[in-house]
Amino acid sequence: MEDDLHEKLNRAREQYAAGAVAEAVRSCVAIVESCTRSTDPSLVAAAATLVRRPLDPLLRARVHGLASEALALLKSVGPAGQEQAARVVAQVEATRDVFRAQDPIDVEAGIDAELEFVEIQARVAALQDPLRAADRLALARRAVALGLAVGDREMQAWGHLWSMDVHAANGQRVELLGELAALTTLAERLGPAWQSRVLLVRASQALVDGRFDDVVRLAEDAARIGGEHSDAAFLRLPFTFEAARHQGTVKPLLEAVREQVEQLPFVARTWLCVALESAGLRAEAADEWRALAAHIAAVPVEAPEFLMTIADAAEVCASLGDEDNAATLYAALLPYEHHHVIAHAHAPYQGPVGLILGRLARVLGDLTAADEHLRSTLATAEEIHALPAKAYVLAELAAVEAIRSRAGRAHAHCALELARRLDMAPLVDQLDALLGTGEQDPVLTPREAEVAALVARGMSNAAIARQFTLSERTVENHVSRILAKLDLTSRTALALWYERR
């Protein structure tokens, strides 16, 4: 057996000398996988250190994973492996990703690794509140260390994925991509389920960038590789929907969204509300919202979908001008101002919380708070290259600052240029109307013009109803007709249109 391993090692040396670096790495991985505690430690170390630090980041991650597994094996051997372990420690250090935190964590000998991992998994599930991110990150690193100590790749993979969940919610894109390289090398050996999760992470990052065609392609590939009941199969529609929402092509997906929502908890109907609103079906969205509004506060904070559900509800609330519920949702989201709306690193990215807070602050008439939220979020969006989020923030700033001002028009023009480049059709139409670059607007009735003016001032439907002694439902109907006439999709768009007038 050991003679065969030495022969494979010689073949790997020949591959490396011939420049076939990837093949040499694969050969060395196969060698270490075949080694046991009885294998000559010098053979293990030789296989782990054969390939020097490659320039290719993904190949370097493979070498780092190989060296880490070899080191765990050598440490388990006892004194016989210690001398060779020093060589491998140097290889681990030489190939580490400087963008990923890799704090050394000791794992006690004789520990029941499976029991501890299950306990870690339970604690991670109980700490889904984004404000407990530091605790989850520590548990994730412990899972990686545990997996390395006992040679369990799936434990390592879960640890990397949990770390990425934290980085995604915190807007730490550099750190996330460092973890992704490590996860990718593990997924290659763990099979389709993990390979599909890697593709979903890449799809989520494509949403951050605004590469919407890539989002759909990667989600489809992930579902095909993962299989019928995989995470990827479940998330294919949410990814496709999120891309469609930015591009204004939601309507064909409505029935699929309805069908999937029926299988989820009741508060998941906030997704349906967003879909109806995005498709221009405001009356139906308002009906759904009336049934949902009272239940949003009951969403458990330990649910991974907590922030996503609250954020979806806030988007609908802001669009409908629901001032009463806007105040409740604003208070619920405020502690998460610097977080991002994403349930997992391999789930759809929905943008920064600060953008939603800015919209809610406008509904509540607090333009100072809206401006502060939006300016802070603009810096965050630029820092992580979240281009769709940047376009939306610039459009909101144009509304807050008034289009008649130089700053307002500058924000609107920047948003329009970016929205056109990313093919964000609804935002392009909204900004064209704002800047007067679209077709002539239809004429509003005197009452519609009065309602439009008050919406532009940031008044809620309830406040407008009180001013005109109308029912709130009547005001909702007026707003819906105004938006339909002007071919606009939100109260923000209406406010921008009115400023242009």
XYZ file of C-alpha atoms in Angstrom:
501
model
C 0.000 0.000 0.000
C 2.725 2.470 0.993
C 4.748 1.540 -2.105
C 1.760 2.533 -4.243
C 1.571 5.890 -2.450
C 5.280 6.526 -3.060
C 4.743 5.720 -6.739
C 1.831 8.186 -6.897
C 4.004 10.813 -5.199
C 6.718 10.347 -7.838
C 4.071 10.758 -10.538
C 2.879 13.969 -8.861
C 6.462 15.266 -8.853
C 6.683 14.586 -12.607
C 3.383 16.412 -13.212
C 4.556 19.399 -11.203
C 7.918 19.491 -12.988
C 6.093 19.428 -16.340
C 3.984 22.430 -15.349
C 0.757 20.477 -14.801
C 0.197 22.127 -11.420
C -3.539 21.428 -11.059
C -3.010 17.746 -11.873
C -0.163 17.555 -9.360
C -2.389 19.049 -6.669
C -5.151 16.524 -7.427
C -2.621 13.694 -7.191
C -1.347 14.968 -3.824
C -4.893 15.289 -2.506
C -5.567 11.671 -3.477
C -2.389 10.598 -1.702
C -3.260 12.327 1.589
C -6.807 10.972 1.409
C -5.362 7.460 1.223
C -2.992 7.965 4.165
C -3.742 6.664 7.646
C -2.090 7.038 11.034
C 0.205 4.149 10.167
C 1.485 5.841 7.004
C 5.063 7.141 7.019
C 4.730 10.786 8.214
C 7.434 11.902 5.785
C 5.266 10.730 2.863
C 2.284 12.709 4.168
C 4.418 15.829 4.571
C 6.001 15.413 1.137
C 2.599 15.228 -0.555
C 1.324 18.249 1.393
C 4.319 20.436 0.560
C 5.130 19.354 -2.996
C 3.339 22.239 -4.737
C 4.661 25.634 -3.738
C 2.387 28.656 -3.279
C 0.455 29.007 -6.595
C -0.615 32.435 -7.865
C -4.110 31.234 -8.827
C -6.254 31.969 -5.696
C -8.509 28.943 -6.169
C -5.568 26.597 -6.724
C -3.827 28.119 -3.711
C -6.962 27.429 -1.652
C -6.796 23.777 -2.746
C -3.166 23.539 -1.639
C -4.037 25.206 1.657
C -6.853 22.717 2.270
C -4.535 19.830 1.401
C -1.879 21.064 3.841
C -4.457 21.640 6.588
C -5.783 18.090 6.292
C -2.275 16.661 6.250
C -1.390 18.666 9.361
C -4.429 17.314 11.211
C -3.397 13.781 10.294
C 0.202 14.315 11.441
C -0.912 15.806 14.753
C -3.055 12.749 15.409
C -0.073 10.431 14.950
C 1.724 11.641 18.057
C 5.491 12.178 18.462
C 6.265 10.379 15.189
C 4.469 13.061 13.207
C 5.662 16.146 15.067
C 8.913 16.620 13.168
C 7.176 16.429 9.809
C 4.299 18.569 11.058
C 6.609 21.595 11.278
C 7.118 21.479 7.494
C 3.391 21.333 6.892
C 2.665 24.179 9.321
C 4.887 26.370 7.159
C 2.952 25.298 4.040
C -0.379 26.082 5.723
C 0.913 29.540 6.599
C 2.418 30.146 3.147
C -0.849 29.337 1.349
C -3.358 30.960 3.690
C -5.773 33.591 2.350
C -4.802 36.918 3.911
C -8.360 38.174 3.349
C -9.883 35.495 5.595
C -9.539 35.376 9.358
C -7.978 32.076 10.425
C -7.548 32.246 14.163
C -5.925 29.054 15.515
C -8.401 27.073 17.595
C -7.232 24.076 19.589
C -9.367 20.951 19.617
C -8.880 18.681 22.617
C -7.806 15.104 22.004
C -10.486 12.478 22.523
C -13.380 14.895 22.076
C -16.673 13.553 20.667
C -16.534 15.627 17.479
C -19.941 14.570 16.168
C -21.672 15.505 19.416
C -19.927 18.882 19.597
C -20.752 19.646 15.965
C -24.459 18.932 16.492
C -24.385 21.236 19.517
C -22.675 23.957 17.457
C -25.305 23.543 14.759
C -28.103 23.984 17.303
C -26.482 27.099 18.781
C -25.965 28.646 15.333
C -29.665 28.074 14.584
C -30.637 29.801 17.836
C -28.416 32.831 17.150
C -29.785 33.959 13.791
C -30.431 37.509 14.986
C -27.936 39.594 12.931
C -26.983 41.387 16.151
C -25.503 38.064 17.404
C -23.142 37.836 14.438
C -19.950 37.736 16.527
C -21.207 34.704 18.448
C -22.121 32.869 15.253
C -18.753 33.673 13.688
C -16.927 32.171 16.665
C -19.039 29.008 16.380
C -18.389 28.829 12.643
C -14.636 28.959 13.156
C -14.913 26.306 15.829
C -16.749 24.065 13.341
C -13.944 24.485 10.797
C -11.298 23.671 13.401
C -13.270 20.635 14.556
C -13.629 19.376 11.001
C -9.916 19.778 10.383
C -9.028 17.957 13.606
C -11.093 14.890 12.772
C -10.801 15.024 8.978
C -14.486 15.769 8.379
C -14.875 17.995 5.304
C -18.594 18.559 5.755
C -18.044 20.062 9.213
C -15.490 22.394 7.647
C -17.894 23.286 4.834
C -20.695 24.198 7.226
C -18.278 26.312 9.233
C -17.224 28.246 6.136
C -20.840 28.701 5.026
C -21.913 29.979 8.461
C -19.016 32.443 8.399
C -20.175 33.633 4.981
C -23.711 34.144 6.307
C -22.305 36.579 8.871
C -20.118 38.383 6.335
C -23.012 38.704 3.863
C -25.312 40.296 6.460
C -22.519 42.625 7.623
C -21.550 43.748 4.133
C -18.051 42.254 4.467
C -17.578 41.237 0.870
C -13.810 40.767 0.964
C -14.059 38.349 3.882
C -16.970 36.511 2.277
C -15.053 35.866 -0.941
C -12.097 34.560 1.086
C -14.380 31.985 2.710
C -15.897 31.160 -0.680
C -12.521 30.064 -2.055
C -12.101 27.644 0.869
C -15.659 26.345 0.481
C -15.214 25.842 -3.265
C -12.282 23.482 -2.763
C -14.245 21.457 -0.207
C -17.341 21.372 -2.435
C -15.335 19.814 -5.246
C -14.901 16.734 -3.032
C -18.227 16.856 -1.183
C -20.407 16.507 -4.260
C -23.476 18.095 -5.909
C -25.250 19.470 -2.810
C -22.260 21.598 -1.847
C -21.317 22.445 -5.423
C -24.811 23.857 -5.941
C -24.501 25.958 -2.762
C -21.285 27.466 -4.104
C -23.126 28.456 -7.295
C -25.897 30.048 -5.213
C -23.355 32.146 -3.312
C -22.014 33.324 -6.656
C -25.579 34.103 -7.791
C -26.119 36.179 -4.660
C -22.911 38.097 -5.347
C -24.098 38.678 -8.914
C -27.195 40.345 -7.447
C -24.933 42.660 -5.448
C -23.185 43.658 -8.687
C -26.366 43.974 -10.756
C -25.401 41.157 -13.163
C -28.993 39.964 -13.488
C -28.513 37.546 -16.408
C -25.745 35.821 -14.458
C -28.054 35.562 -11.440
C -30.640 33.552 -13.373
C -28.030 31.391 -15.115
C -26.203 30.520 -11.897
C -29.443 29.761 -10.040
C -30.584 27.468 -12.859
C -27.215 25.687 -12.936
C -27.314 25.260 -9.155
C -30.809 23.741 -9.266
C -29.803 21.349 -12.041
C -26.680 20.187 -10.176
C -28.332 20.065 -6.745
C -31.355 18.044 -7.749
C -35.101 18.187 -7.151
C -35.175 18.684 -3.373
C -31.943 20.644 -2.919
C -31.525 24.115 -1.429
C -30.931 25.308 -4.973
C -34.239 23.921 -6.240
C -36.066 25.737 -3.426
C -34.217 29.020 -4.040
C -34.364 29.073 -7.836
C -37.608 31.084 -7.925
C -36.539 33.644 -5.269
C -33.340 34.313 -7.223
C -35.189 34.610 -10.539
C -37.769 36.879 -8.906
C -35.165 39.185 -7.376
C -33.508 39.700 -10.765
C -36.917 40.257 -12.393
C -37.933 42.818 -9.761
C -34.993 45.024 -10.694
C -35.692 44.614 -14.410
C -39.475 45.058 -14.309
C -40.350 41.558 -15.504
C -42.145 40.203 -12.424
C -45.623 39.636 -13.908
C -44.883 36.249 -15.549
C -43.625 34.965 -12.171
C -46.686 35.945 -10.104
C -48.453 32.582 -10.212
C -45.254 30.720 -9.307
C -44.748 33.086 -6.363
C -48.357 32.506 -5.208
C -47.859 28.750 -5.386
C -44.599 28.782 -3.413
C -45.945 31.211 -0.803
C -48.832 28.841 -0.068
C -46.304 26.311 1.266
C -44.586 28.819 3.586
C -45.501 30.502 6.903
C -48.249 33.127 6.651
C -45.871 36.081 7.007
C -44.096 34.932 3.824
C -47.004 36.614 2.037
C -44.957 39.798 2.332
C -43.103 38.341 -0.665
C -46.396 38.131 -2.535
C -47.138 41.752 -1.559
C -43.813 42.856 -3.036
C -44.499 40.813 -6.181
C -47.944 42.348 -6.665
C -46.595 45.860 -6.083
C -43.718 45.256 -8.505
C -46.187 44.011 -11.125
C -48.236 47.208 -10.773
C -51.175 45.476 -9.023
C -51.373 47.985 -6.193
C -54.967 47.294 -5.147
C -54.234 43.589 -4.702
C -51.020 44.409 -2.837
C -52.966 46.701 -0.501
C -55.516 43.962 0.210
C -52.741 41.499 1.063
C -51.046 44.097 3.250
C -54.187 44.734 5.330
C -54.278 41.035 6.227
C -50.568 40.912 6.999
C -49.754 44.147 8.812
C -50.843 43.014 12.270
C -48.745 39.834 12.114
C -45.359 41.218 11.059
C -44.294 42.074 14.611
C -44.684 38.393 15.549
C -41.893 37.195 13.224
C -39.333 35.511 15.546
C -35.945 37.196 15.530
C -34.198 33.798 15.518
C -35.751 32.979 12.112
C -33.185 33.374 9.313
C -35.908 35.150 7.312
C -36.591 37.715 10.083
C -34.822 40.668 8.505
C -35.984 39.725 5.019
C -39.645 39.590 6.114
C -39.484 42.907 7.989
C -37.698 44.547 5.054
C -40.281 43.276 2.519
C -43.066 44.533 4.766
C -41.358 47.924 5.046
C -41.021 48.190 1.251
C -44.749 47.575 0.803
C -45.611 49.871 3.683
C -43.528 52.717 2.227
C -44.980 52.247 -1.238
C -48.558 52.307 0.071
C -47.893 55.278 2.399
C -49.040 53.385 5.500
C -47.822 55.887 8.102
C -48.991 53.976 11.208
C -47.229 50.750 10.330
C -44.256 52.645 8.897
C -43.404 53.913 12.382
C -43.504 50.381 13.827
C -41.355 48.936 11.063
C -38.893 51.827 11.240
C -38.364 51.116 14.948
C -37.953 47.381 14.251
C -35.332 47.956 11.533
C -33.365 50.764 13.166
C -31.078 48.443 15.240
C -30.037 46.816 11.939
C -29.273 50.060 10.101
C -25.789 48.958 9.029
C -26.788 45.409 8.054
C -27.886 43.984 4.718
C -31.051 42.077 3.889
C -29.998 38.503 3.158
C -31.081 35.330 4.963
C -27.979 33.283 4.043
C -24.896 33.813 1.904
C -26.441 31.408 -0.626
C -29.810 33.233 -0.634
C -30.814 36.293 -2.712
C -29.233 39.605 -1.698
C -31.931 42.271 -1.215
C -29.895 45.373 -0.432
C -28.919 47.501 2.575
C -31.290 48.118 5.473
C -30.317 51.810 5.412
C -32.078 52.268 2.064
C -35.344 50.963 3.502
C -34.983 53.152 6.588
C -34.531 56.158 4.330
C -37.759 55.351 2.494
C -39.677 54.841 5.739
C -38.332 58.122 7.137
C -39.709 59.911 4.059
C -43.134 58.339 4.635
C -42.969 59.558 8.222
C -42.063 63.060 7.051
C -38.612 63.092 8.682
C -36.512 64.264 5.746
C -33.470 64.923 7.924
C -33.370 61.293 9.091
C -34.057 60.113 5.535
C -31.110 62.123 4.221
C -28.779 60.770 6.933
C -29.779 57.159 6.299
C -29.415 57.511 2.539
C -26.022 59.242 2.576
C -24.594 56.631 4.923
C -26.027 53.852 2.752
C -24.620 55.403 -0.421
C -21.114 55.110 1.016
C -21.767 51.491 2.014
C -23.141 50.575 -1.434
C -20.100 52.067 -3.141
C -17.737 50.286 -0.762
C -19.060 46.809 -1.609
C -19.894 47.550 -5.282
C -23.652 47.134 -4.702
C -24.607 48.941 -7.905
C -28.403 48.416 -7.944
C -28.571 49.591 -4.325
C -26.508 52.652 -5.255
C -28.939 53.521 -8.051
C -31.944 53.280 -5.725
C -30.231 55.354 -3.027
C -29.373 58.107 -5.527
C -32.996 58.193 -6.731
C -34.236 58.476 -3.140
C -31.750 61.273 -2.426
C -33.033 63.119 -5.489
C -36.539 62.945 -4.022
C -35.409 64.058 -0.562
C -33.364 67.003 -1.826
C -35.940 68.119 -4.421
C -35.229 67.872 -8.116
C -35.205 71.682 -8.479
C -31.934 71.796 -6.548
C -28.588 71.263 -8.255
C -27.766 68.358 -5.903
C -31.145 66.720 -6.529
C -30.734 66.813 -10.301
C -27.158 65.557 -10.031
C -28.303 62.554 -7.976
C -31.126 61.861 -10.412
C -28.820 61.965 -13.461
C -26.293 59.649 -11.764
C -29.067 57.229 -10.820
C -30.474 57.287 -14.365
C -27.102 56.573 -15.964
C -26.505 53.647 -13.626
C -30.051 52.275 -13.997
C -29.739 52.321 -17.790
C -26.388 50.581 -17.647
C -27.820 47.812 -15.432
C -31.074 47.521 -17.429
C -33.241 48.449 -14.413
C -36.277 49.405 -16.488
C -38.685 50.485 -13.682
C -36.114 52.857 -12.194
C -35.220 54.198 -15.637
C -38.899 55.023 -16.277
C -39.218 56.661 -12.859
C -36.173 58.856 -13.431
C -37.117 59.673 -17.021
C -40.415 61.003 -15.680
C -38.590 62.947 -13.000
C -36.136 64.604 -15.377
C -38.637 65.248 -18.147
C -36.948 62.940 -20.640
C -40.007 60.716 -21.170
C -43.306 61.259 -22.989
C -45.767 64.003 -21.975
C -47.707 63.123 -18.824
C -51.487 62.593 -18.958
C -53.706 65.193 -17.287
C -54.864 64.535 -13.718
C -58.271 65.543 -12.399
C -58.281 68.448 -9.898
C -58.751 66.039 -6.965
C -55.975 63.744 -8.270
C -53.663 66.743 -8.586
C -54.414 67.700 -4.960
C -53.713 64.165 -3.753
C -50.511 63.995 -5.814
C -49.316 67.233 -4.212
C -49.844 65.900 -0.705
C -48.171 62.569 -1.525
C -45.194 64.563 -2.814
C -45.047 66.363 0.541
C -44.657 62.951 2.223
C -48.170 62.754 3.704
C -49.642 59.318 4.340
C -52.986 58.128 2.991
C -54.485 58.488 6.470
C -53.312 62.104 6.757
C -54.620 62.954 3.287
C -57.954 61.339 4.145
C -58.233 63.495 7.283
C -57.431 66.670 5.335
C -60.093 66.056 2.683
C -62.597 64.288 4.995
C -62.457 61.168 2.860
C -62.117 57.504 3.731
C -58.626 56.097 3.622
C -59.792 53.549 1.026
C -60.911 56.409 -1.240
C -57.492 58.018 -0.977
C -55.861 54.666 -1.766
C -57.989 54.457 -4.907
C -56.983 57.987 -5.907
C -53.303 57.148 -5.477
C -53.671 53.930 -7.476
C -55.392 55.761 -10.344
C -52.733 58.494 -10.332
C -49.932 55.954 -10.509
C -51.698 54.042 -13.280
C -52.255 57.248 -15.307
C -48.650 58.317 -14.954
C -47.294 54.788 -15.421
C -45.419 55.022 -12.122
C -44.841 52.234 -9.594
C -44.372 53.906 -6.217
C -45.062 56.962 -4.078
C -41.401 57.912 -4.407
C -41.773 57.978 -8.180
C -44.905 60.115 -7.811
C -43.065 62.548 -5.534
C -40.274 62.844 -8.072
C -42.775 63.405 -10.883
C -44.474 66.141 -8.916
C -41.152 67.869 -8.192
C -40.479 67.997 -11.923
C -43.850 69.616 -12.508
